[in-house]
Coordinates of C-alpha atoms and ligand atoms in Angstrom, one line a residue:
X1 CA -8.9 -9.7 231.0
X2 CA -7.8 -6.1 231.2
X3 CA -5.0 -4.6 229.2
X4 CA -1.6 -5.3 230.7
X5 CA 1.4 -3.2 231.0
X6 CA 4.8 -3.9 232.6
X7 CA 7.4 -1.6 234.1
X8 CA 10.9 -3.1 234.8
X9 CA 13.1 -1.1 237.2
X10 CA 16.6 -1.2 235.9
X11 CA 18.1 2.2 236.4
X12 CA 20.1 1.7 239.7
X13 CA 23.8 1.5 239.8
X14 CA 24.1 -1.4 242.2
X15 CA 26.6 0.2 244.5
X16 CA 26.7 -2.9 246.7
X17 CA 27.9 -5.1 243.8
X18 CA 31.2 -3.1 243.8
X19 CA 31.5 -3.5 240.1
X20 CA 32.0 -1.6 236.9
X21 CA 29.3 -3.7 235.3
X22 CA 25.8 -2.3 236.1
X23 CA 23.9 -4.5 238.5
X24 CA 21.1 -5.7 236.3
X25 CA 23.6 -6.7 233.6
X26 CA 25.4 -9.2 235.9
X27 CA 24.7 -12.6 234.4
X28 CA 23.0 -15.5 236.2
X29 CA 23.7 -18.8 234.5
X30 CA 25.1 -16.8 231.6
X31 CA 22.2 -14.4 231.1
X32 CA 22.0 -10.9 232.4
X33 CA 19.5 -10.5 235.3
X34 CA 17.4 -8.0 233.6
X35 CA 17.2 -10.2 230.5
X36 CA 15.8 -13.1 232.7
X37 CA 13.2 -10.7 234.0
X38 CA 12.1 -9.4 230.6
X39 CA 12.1 -12.9 229.1
X40 CA 9.7 -14.1 231.8
X41 CA 7.5 -10.9 231.6
X42 CA 7.4 -11.4 227.8
X43 CA 5.5 -14.6 228.3
X44 CA 2.6 -12.8 230.0
X45 CA 0.6 -11.2 227.2
X46 CA 1.7 -7.7 228.0
X47 CA 0.6 -4.8 225.8
X48 CA 3.6 -2.6 226.5
X49 CA 6.8 -3.3 228.4
X50 CA 8.7 -0.2 229.6
X51 CA 12.1 -0.6 231.2
X52 CA 13.4 2.2 233.3
X53 CA 17.0 2.8 232.5
X54 CA 19.6 5.1 234.0
X55 CA 23.0 3.8 235.0
X56 CA 24.4 1.9 231.9
X57 CA 21.3 3.0 230.0
X58 CA 22.9 2.3 226.6
X59 CA 24.2 -1.1 227.6
X60 CA 20.8 -2.2 229.0
X61 CA 19.1 -1.0 225.8
X62 CA 21.6 -2.9 223.7
X63 CA 20.9 -6.0 225.8
X64 CA 17.1 -5.9 225.6
X65 CA 16.8 -4.4 222.1
X66 CA 13.3 -4.4 220.8
X67 CA 11.8 -6.5 223.6
X68 CA 11.0 -3.4 225.6
X69 CA 10.4 0.4 225.3
X70 CA 12.5 2.6 227.5
X71 CA 12.2 5.5 229.8
X72 CA 15.2 7.3 231.2
X73 CA 15.6 8.1 234.8
X74 CA 18.3 10.8 234.9
X75 CA 18.8 10.7 238.7
X76 CA 18.2 7.7 240.8
X77 CA 15.8 9.1 243.4
X78 CA 14.1 5.9 244.3
X79 CA 11.8 3.2 243.0
X80 CA 8.7 5.4 243.0
X81 CA 10.6 8.1 241.1
X82 CA 11.7 5.4 238.7
X83 CA 8.2 4.3 237.9
X84 CA 7.2 8.0 237.5
X85 CA 9.5 8.1 234.4
X86 CA 7.0 5.9 232.6
X87 CA 4.3 8.5 233.1
X88 CA 4.5 9.9 229.5
X89 CA 4.1 6.4 228.1
X90 CA 1.6 4.9 230.4
X91 CA -0.3 7.5 232.6
X92 CA -4.0 7.7 231.8
X93 CA -4.3 4.3 230.3
X94 CA -6.8 1.9 231.6
X95 CA -5.4 -1.5 232.6
X96 CA -3.2 -3.4 235.0
X97 CA 0.5 -2.6 235.4
X98 CA 3.0 -5.1 236.8
X99 CA 6.1 -3.6 238.2
X100 CA 9.2 -5.9 238.5
X101 CA 12.7 -5.2 239.7
X102 CA 15.5 -5.9 237.3
X103 CA 17.5 -7.5 240.1
X104 CA 15.1 -10.4 240.8
X105 CA 16.3 -12.8 238.1
X106 CA 14.5 -15.9 239.5
X107 CA 11.0 -14.6 239.2
X108 CA 8.8 -16.9 237.1
X109 CA 6.2 -16.1 234.5
X110 CA 3.7 -18.5 236.2
X111 CA 4.0 -16.6 239.5
X112 CA 3.5 -13.3 237.9
X113 CA 0.5 -14.7 236.0
X114 CA -0.9 -15.9 239.4
X115 CA -0.3 -12.4 240.8
X116 CA -2.3 -10.9 237.9
X117 CA -5.1 -13.3 238.5
X118 CA -5.2 -12.7 242.2
X119 CA -5.2 -8.9 241.6
X120 CA -8.1 -9.2 239.2
X121 CA -10.1 -11.6 241.4
X122 CA -9.8 -9.4 244.5
X123 CA -10.6 -6.3 242.5
X124 CA -7.7 -4.6 244.1
X125 CA -6.0 -1.4 243.2
X126 CA -2.7 -2.8 244.2
X127 CA -1.5 -6.4 244.9
X128 CA 2.0 -7.1 246.3
X129 CA 3.8 -10.3 245.6
X130 CA 5.1 -11.4 249.0
X131 CA 7.1 -14.2 250.4
X132 CA 8.1 -15.5 253.9
X133 CA 11.8 -15.6 254.5
X134 CA 13.8 -17.2 257.4
X135 CA 16.1 -14.2 257.1
X136 CA 14.2 -11.2 255.9
X137 CA 17.2 -8.8 256.5
X138 CA 17.4 -6.0 253.9
X139 CA 13.9 -6.5 252.4
X140 CA 10.8 -4.3 252.9
X141 CA 8.4 -5.8 255.4
X142 CA 4.7 -6.3 254.9
X143 CA 2.8 -4.8 257.8
X144 CA -0.7 -6.2 258.3
X145 CA -3.4 -4.8 260.5
X146 CA -5.3 -6.8 263.2
X147 CA -7.6 -8.3 260.6
X148 CA -4.7 -9.5 258.5
X149 CA -5.1 -6.8 255.8
X150 CA -2.0 -5.2 254.4
X151 CA -1.5 -1.7 255.8
X152 CA 1.8 -0.7 254.4
X153 CA 5.4 -1.7 253.5
X154 CA 8.2 -0.6 255.7
X155 CA 11.8 -0.7 254.4
X156 CA 14.3 -2.5 256.5
X157 CA 16.3 0.6 257.2
X158 CA 13.1 2.5 258.3
X159 CA 11.6 -0.4 260.3
X160 CA 11.2 -0.5 264.1
X161 CA 12.7 -3.4 266.1
X162 CA 9.2 -4.9 266.1
X163 CA 8.6 -4.4 262.4
X164 CA 11.9 -6.1 261.7
X165 CA 10.7 -9.3 263.3
X166 CA 8.2 -9.7 260.5
X167 CA 9.2 -12.4 258.1
X168 CA 6.8 -11.6 255.3
X169 CA 8.7 -9.4 252.7
X170 CA 8.0 -7.3 249.7
X171 CA 9.5 -9.2 246.7
X172 CA 9.5 -5.9 244.7
X173 CA 6.9 -7.2 242.3
X174 CA 3.4 -5.7 242.3
X175 CA 0.3 -5.3 240.2
X176 CA -1.4 -1.9 240.1
X177 CA -4.5 -0.5 238.6
X178 CA -2.6 1.7 236.2
X179 CA -4.6 4.9 236.7
X180 CA -4.5 4.5 240.5
X181 CA -0.7 3.9 240.4
X182 CA 0.1 7.2 238.6
X183 CA -2.3 9.1 240.7
X184 CA -0.9 7.7 243.9
X185 CA 2.7 8.3 242.8
X186 CA 2.2 12.0 243.0
X187 CA 1.7 11.8 246.7
X188 CA 4.9 9.8 247.5
X189 CA 7.4 11.8 249.6
X190 CA 11.1 11.1 250.3
X191 CA 10.7 11.5 254.1
X192 CA 12.6 8.4 255.1
X193 CA 16.1 7.2 256.2
X194 CA 17.4 7.0 252.6
X195 CA 15.8 10.2 251.4
X196 CA 14.3 8.3 248.5
X197 CA 10.9 8.1 246.8
X198 CA 9.8 4.6 247.7
X199 CA 7.4 2.7 245.4
X200 CA 6.1 0.6 248.4
X201 CA 4.7 3.9 249.9
X202 CA 2.1 3.8 247.2
X203 CA 0.5 0.9 249.1
X204 CA -0.1 3.0 252.2
X205 CA -1.3 5.9 250.1
X206 CA -3.9 3.8 248.3
X207 CA -4.9 2.1 251.6
X208 CA -5.5 5.5 253.2
X209 CA -7.6 6.5 250.2
X210 CA -9.8 3.6 251.1
X211 CA -8.8 1.4 248.2
X212 CA -8.4 -2.3 248.2
X213 CA -4.9 -3.5 248.6
X214 CA -4.1 -7.2 248.5
X215 CA -1.1 -9.4 248.8
X216 CA -0.3 -12.7 247.1
X217 CA 2.2 -14.8 248.9
X218 CA 4.3 -17.2 246.8
X219 CA 5.4 -20.5 248.4
X220 CA 8.6 -20.5 246.4
X221 CA 10.5 -18.0 248.4
X222 CA 13.7 -18.8 246.4
X223 CA 12.1 -17.2 243.4
X224 CA 12.0 -13.8 245.0
X225 CA 15.6 -13.3 245.8
X226 CA 16.7 -9.7 245.1
X227 CA 20.4 -9.6 244.1
X228 CA 22.1 -6.6 245.7
X229 CA 25.6 -8.0 246.2
X230 CA 27.8 -10.8 244.9
X231 CA 26.8 -13.2 247.7
X232 CA 23.2 -13.0 246.6
X233 CA 24.5 -13.3 243.0
X234 CA 26.1 -16.6 243.7
X235 CA 22.9 -17.7 245.6
X236 CA 20.8 -16.8 242.5
X237 CA 23.2 -18.7 240.3
X238 CA 22.9 -21.8 242.5
X239 CA 19.1 -21.7 242.5
X240 CA 18.9 -21.0 238.8
X241 CA 21.4 -23.8 238.0
X242 CA 19.4 -26.3 240.1
X243 CA 16.2 -25.2 238.4
X244 CA 17.6 -25.6 234.9
X245 CA 19.2 -28.9 235.6
X246 CA 16.1 -30.3 237.2
X247 CA 14.1 -29.2 234.2
X248 CA 16.4 -31.2 231.9
X249 CA 16.5 -34.3 234.1
X250 CA 12.7 -34.4 234.2
X251 CA 12.9 -34.2 230.5
X252 CA 15.0 -37.3 230.2
X253 CA 18.5 -36.0 230.3
X254 CA 21.0 -37.7 232.6
X255 CA 23.1 -35.2 234.5
X256 CA 25.8 -37.2 236.4
X257 CA 26.6 -34.4 238.9
X258 CA 24.0 -31.5 238.8
X259 CA 26.1 -29.5 241.3
X260 CA 28.9 -29.3 238.7
X261 CA 27.0 -28.9 235.5
X262 CA 26.4 -25.5 234.1
X263 CA 23.6 -25.1 231.6
X264 CA 22.3 -21.8 230.3
X265 CA 18.6 -21.0 230.5
X266 CA 18.1 -21.1 226.7
X267 CA 19.9 -24.5 226.0
X268 CA 17.8 -27.4 224.7
X269 CA 18.9 -31.0 225.2
X270 CA 17.3 -34.2 223.8
X271 CA 16.4 -37.3 225.7
X272 CA 18.9 -39.9 226.9
X273 CA 21.8 -37.5 226.4
X274 CA 24.3 -37.8 229.3
X275 CA 26.1 -34.7 230.6
X276 CA 29.2 -35.4 232.6
X277 CA 30.6 -33.1 235.3
X278 CA 32.4 -29.9 234.6
X279 CA 30.4 -29.2 231.4
X280 CA 29.3 -25.7 230.5
X281 CA 26.5 -25.4 227.9
X282 CA 25.5 -21.9 227.1
X283 CA 23.9 -19.5 224.7
X284 CA 21.4 -20.9 222.1
X285 CA 22.9 -24.3 222.2
X286 CA 20.7 -27.2 221.1
X287 CA 21.9 -30.8 221.7
X288 CA 20.1 -33.8 220.3
X289 CA 19.2 -37.1 221.9
X290 CA 21.6 -39.8 222.9
X291 CA 24.7 -37.6 223.1
X292 CA 27.5 -37.7 225.6
X293 CA 28.8 -34.4 226.6
X294 CA 31.8 -33.9 228.9
X295 CA 33.4 -34.3 231.3
X296 CA 34.6 -30.8 231.1
X297 CA 33.2 -29.7 227.7
X298 CA 32.4 -26.1 227.0
X299 CA 29.7 -25.7 224.3
X300 CA 28.4 -22.2 223.3
X301 CA 25.8 -21.4 220.6
X302 CA 26.2 -24.8 218.9
X303 CA 23.7 -27.1 217.2
X304 CA 24.5 -30.7 217.9
X305 CA 22.8 -33.7 216.3
X306 CA 22.1 -37.1 217.8
X307 CA 24.4 -39.7 219.2
X308 CA 27.4 -37.3 219.2
X309 CA 30.2 -37.5 221.8
X310 CA 32.0 -34.3 222.9
X311 CA 34.6 -35.1 225.5
X312 CA 36.9 -32.6 227.3
X313 CA 36.5 -30.1 224.4
X314 CA 35.5 -26.6 223.5
X315 CA 33.0 -25.7 220.7
X316 CA 31.6 -22.3 219.9
X317 CA 29.1 -21.1 217.4
X318 CA 29.1 -24.1 215.1
X319 CA 27.0 -26.8 213.7
X320 CA 27.9 -30.3 214.7
X321 CA 26.1 -33.3 213.2
X322 CA 25.0 -36.7 214.4
X323 CA 27.2 -39.6 215.4
X324 CA 30.2 -37.2 215.5
X325 CA 33.0 -38.0 217.9
X326 CA 34.9 -35.0 219.2
X327 CA 37.8 -34.9 221.7
X328 CA 39.3 -35.3 224.1
X329 CA 40.9 -31.9 223.9
X330 CA 39.6 -30.6 220.6
X331 CA 38.6 -27.0 219.8
X332 CA 35.8 -26.2 217.4
X333 CA 36.0 -22.5 216.7
X334 CA 33.1 -20.3 215.3
X335 CA 31.4 -20.9 212.0
X336 CA 32.4 -24.5 211.6
X337 CA 30.1 -27.0 210.1
X338 CA 30.9 -30.5 211.2
X339 CA 28.8 -33.1 209.3
X340 CA 27.6 -36.5 210.5
X341 CA 29.9 -39.3 211.5
X342 CA 33.0 -37.1 211.6
X343 CA 35.9 -37.8 214.0
X344 CA 37.8 -34.9 215.5
X345 CA 40.4 -36.2 217.8
X346 CA 42.8 -34.9 220.4
X347 CA 44.6 -31.6 219.9
X348 CA 42.7 -30.8 216.7
X349 CA 41.5 -27.2 216.1
X350 CA 38.9 -26.5 213.5
X351 CA 38.1 -22.9 212.5
X352 CA 35.5 -21.6 210.1
X353 CA 35.5 -24.8 208.1
X354 CA 33.1 -27.2 206.6
X355 CA 34.1 -30.7 207.5
X356 CA 32.2 -33.3 205.4
X357 CA 30.5 -36.5 206.3
X358 CA 32.6 -39.3 207.7
X359 CA 35.8 -37.3 207.5
X360 CA 38.5 -37.6 210.1
X361 CA 41.2 -35.5 211.7
X362 CA 42.1 -37.7 214.6
X363 CA 45.3 -36.2 216.0
X364 CA 47.2 -32.8 216.2
X365 CA 45.8 -30.8 213.3
X366 CA 44.8 -27.3 212.5
X367 CA 42.1 -26.9 209.9
X368 CA 41.1 -23.3 209.3
X369 CA 39.2 -21.6 206.4
X370 CA 38.8 -25.0 204.7
X371 CA 36.2 -26.9 202.8
X372 CA 36.7 -30.5 203.5
X373 CA 34.7 -33.0 201.6
X374 CA 33.3 -36.4 202.8
X375 CA 35.4 -39.5 203.5
X376 CA 38.6 -37.5 203.9
X377 CA 41.4 -38.6 206.2
X378 CA 43.7 -35.9 207.5
X379 CA 46.8 -37.5 209.0
X380 CA 48.3 -36.7 212.3
X381 CA 49.9 -33.3 212.5
X382 CA 48.7 -32.0 209.1
X383 CA 47.6 -28.4 208.9
X384 CA 46.1 -25.8 206.6
X385 CA 48.4 -22.8 206.2
X386 CA 45.6 -20.3 205.8
X387 CA 47.2 -17.0 206.8
X388 CA 50.1 -15.1 205.2
X389 CA 50.2 -12.5 208.0
X390 CA 47.7 -10.3 206.2
X391 CA 45.0 -12.3 204.5
X392 CA 43.3 -15.6 205.0
X393 CA 42.9 -18.1 202.2
X394 CA 40.7 -21.1 201.5
X395 CA 41.9 -24.7 201.4
X396 CA 39.7 -27.1 199.5
X397 CA 40.0 -30.8 200.1
X398 CA 37.6 -32.8 198.0
X399 CA 35.9 -36.1 198.8
X400 CA 37.9 -39.2 199.6
X401 CA 41.2 -37.4 199.8
X402 CA 44.0 -38.8 202.0
X403 CA 46.4 -36.3 203.5
X404 CA 49.5 -38.0 204.9
X405 CA 50.9 -37.1 208.3
X406 CA 52.5 -33.8 209.0
X407 CA 51.6 -32.2 205.7
X408 CA 51.2 -28.4 205.2
X409 CA 48.5 -27.3 202.8
X410 CA 49.4 -23.8 201.8
X411 CA 46.3 -21.9 200.9
X412 CA 44.8 -21.0 198.5
X413 CA 45.0 -24.6 197.3
X414 CA 42.7 -27.4 196.2
X415 CA 43.3 -31.1 196.6
X416 CA 41.3 -32.9 194.0
X417 CA 38.9 -35.8 194.7
X418 CA 40.5 -39.0 195.8
X419 CA 44.0 -37.6 195.7
X420 CA 46.8 -38.7 198.0
X421 CA 49.3 -36.3 199.6
X422 CA 52.4 -38.0 200.8
X423 CA 53.4 -37.6 204.4
X424 CA 55.5 -34.6 205.2
X425 CA 54.6 -32.7 202.0
X426 CA 54.3 -29.0 201.8
X427 CA 51.6 -28.5 199.1
X428 CA 51.6 -25.1 197.4
X429 CA 49.9 -26.0 194.1
X430 CA 46.7 -27.7 193.3
X431 CA 46.7 -31.5 193.3
X432 CA 44.6 -33.1 190.6
X433 CA 42.0 -35.7 191.4
X434 CA 43.3 -39.2 192.0
X435 CA 47.0 -38.0 191.9
X436 CA 49.6 -38.8 194.4
X437 CA 51.5 -35.6 195.4
X438 CA 54.8 -35.7 197.1
X439 CA 56.3 -32.3 198.0
X440 CA 59.3 -32.9 200.1
X441 CA 63.0 -33.3 199.5
X442 CA 64.0 -36.8 198.4
X443 CA 65.7 -38.8 201.1
X444 CA 69.4 -39.4 200.6
X445 CA 71.2 -42.1 202.5
X446 CA 75.0 -41.6 202.7
X447 CA 76.4 -45.0 203.4
X448 CA 79.0 -45.2 206.2
X449 CA 79.0 -41.4 206.4
X450 CA 78.9 -41.4 210.2
X451 CA 82.3 -43.1 210.4
X452 CA 83.7 -40.6 207.8
X453 CA 82.6 -37.7 210.0
X454 CA 84.4 -39.3 212.8
X455 CA 81.7 -38.3 215.2
X456 CA 81.7 -41.6 217.1
X457 CA 83.7 -41.7 220.3
Ligands
LIG1 C1 13.4 -2.9 247.0 C2 12.1 -2.5 247.8 C3 12.0 -3.5 248.9 C4 11.9 -4.9 248.5 C5 13.1 -5.3 247.6 C6 12.9 -6.6 246.9 C7 11.9 -0.1 247.5 C8 12.1 1.2 248.2 N1 12.3 -1.2 248.2 O1 14.5 -2.7 247.9 O2 10.8 -3.2 249.6 O3 11.9 -5.8 249.6 O4 13.3 -4.3 246.6 O5 14.1 -7.0 246.2 O6 11.4 -0.2 246.4 N2 15.9 1.3 240.8 C9 15.7 2.3 239.8 N3 15.8 3.6 240.2 C10 16.0 4.0 241.4 C11 16.2 3.0 242.4 C12 16.1 1.7 242.1 O7 15.5 1.9 238.7 O8 16.0 5.2 241.6 C13 15.8 -0.1 240.4 C14 17.1 -0.8 240.7 O9 17.9 -0.9 239.5 C15 16.7 -2.2 241.1 C16 15.3 -2.0 241.6 O10 14.9 -0.7 241.2 O11 16.6 -3.1 239.9 C17 15.2 -2.2 243.1 O12 16.1 -1.2 243.7 P1 17.1 -1.6 244.9 O13 17.8 -0.4 245.3 O14 17.8 -2.8 244.7 O15 15.9 -1.8 246.1 P2 16.1 -2.7 247.4 O16 16.8 -1.9 248.4 O17 16.5 -4.0 247.1
LIG2 CA1 17.3 -5.0 245.2

């Protein structure tokens, strides 16, 4: 196998998106398009990946980080000009270079691998990844000669009526002999409708030099969708969503309504978990087996154990254990650690708290900046008072504590192991272990007072 290089084209503005967000950063199933491309390319045993950046350069760099090297294209003069920007980094090196557009988020590593292999087997200087489309409008067309060999690629805008009837298109992904690529790029001109330096022109140049140019047609035309506007963006989203959902279903996950279930590309889900409609699972979320998620749950960057139920709830950036029961209508905010067998019921908000094994907050609570032990029961309406308007403080509730309904725990405060807090208490001082703490005004009953006030009509 020859040394492999990759060039990702990501400098364009994406005028047709009509957006302040640069095109390649638009997310598909929650992940920016260019990130999808680089993640797939990264699976290919590539020696050096160079991303061409221009519009939104800093943002693209921030997104991809160390996954790629970068070359800046100051002015967007076309795809050939874009590739030229990698000259300093790559020209003169022996090997094969794959060029991929940052706006083809559905392209798969396996297809690119097959393209590499085809390129090597045919001993070509250039191999184009092509696809047949029912509606090829907007794409560059593959023009073949009488014997079926590729002659050139003609852009839609430059194509004759006849050429426009061709359904085989340039997907924007190619393999090149690296030396031949940079040599041919010097001959590309901008003599076309758009006044741009087109990378596809390299094909005709190499062909005219008598070099072998080949094409590899993928069956999966959906994979080659180039996203230029928001209609195509929604189409990419639909295809990617289907692909992801089918992957999980084949892995033993039940998805009740795949058309209404939104799972990010990096989410992992265990067998026999059931996902109900309206659920959005994103980021680096990992869900164990035998869970029930949804309907309508939003889970981002969470680790969830086995046998856990999360109904109609939101959870972000947290650890959630096994056999936990959350919702309906609960909110688990970042940096929470919900241990096994916990119950978090309706209208309970947990923020940056550790919630110990088997503990419960079943109704109407706010637990923020707290360390809750195991076997704790937090009664309906009880809250931690963690914020004085300036600083946040810790509430510590030790194992087996019982917090009566509608109590305020004013932090910093510790409720000792096994203690009871009477309903309606406002606790401002530590409660010793095993104590009963009552912190509310004593009830006074004034007999016959209603009559005395003479309020009755
Ligand atoms: C391009 C191809 C077309 C192919 C289609 C596949 C050319 C001239 N045309 O057309 O044959 O069918 O992709 O989707 O290559 N870019 C830069 N710098 C530039 C111009 C573009 O980095 O100066 C980047 C863009 O950010 C984008 C990619 O190159 O990610 C493709 O550019 P775009 O303008 O979308 O090309 P298409 O018109 O779609
Ligand atoms: Ca495009």
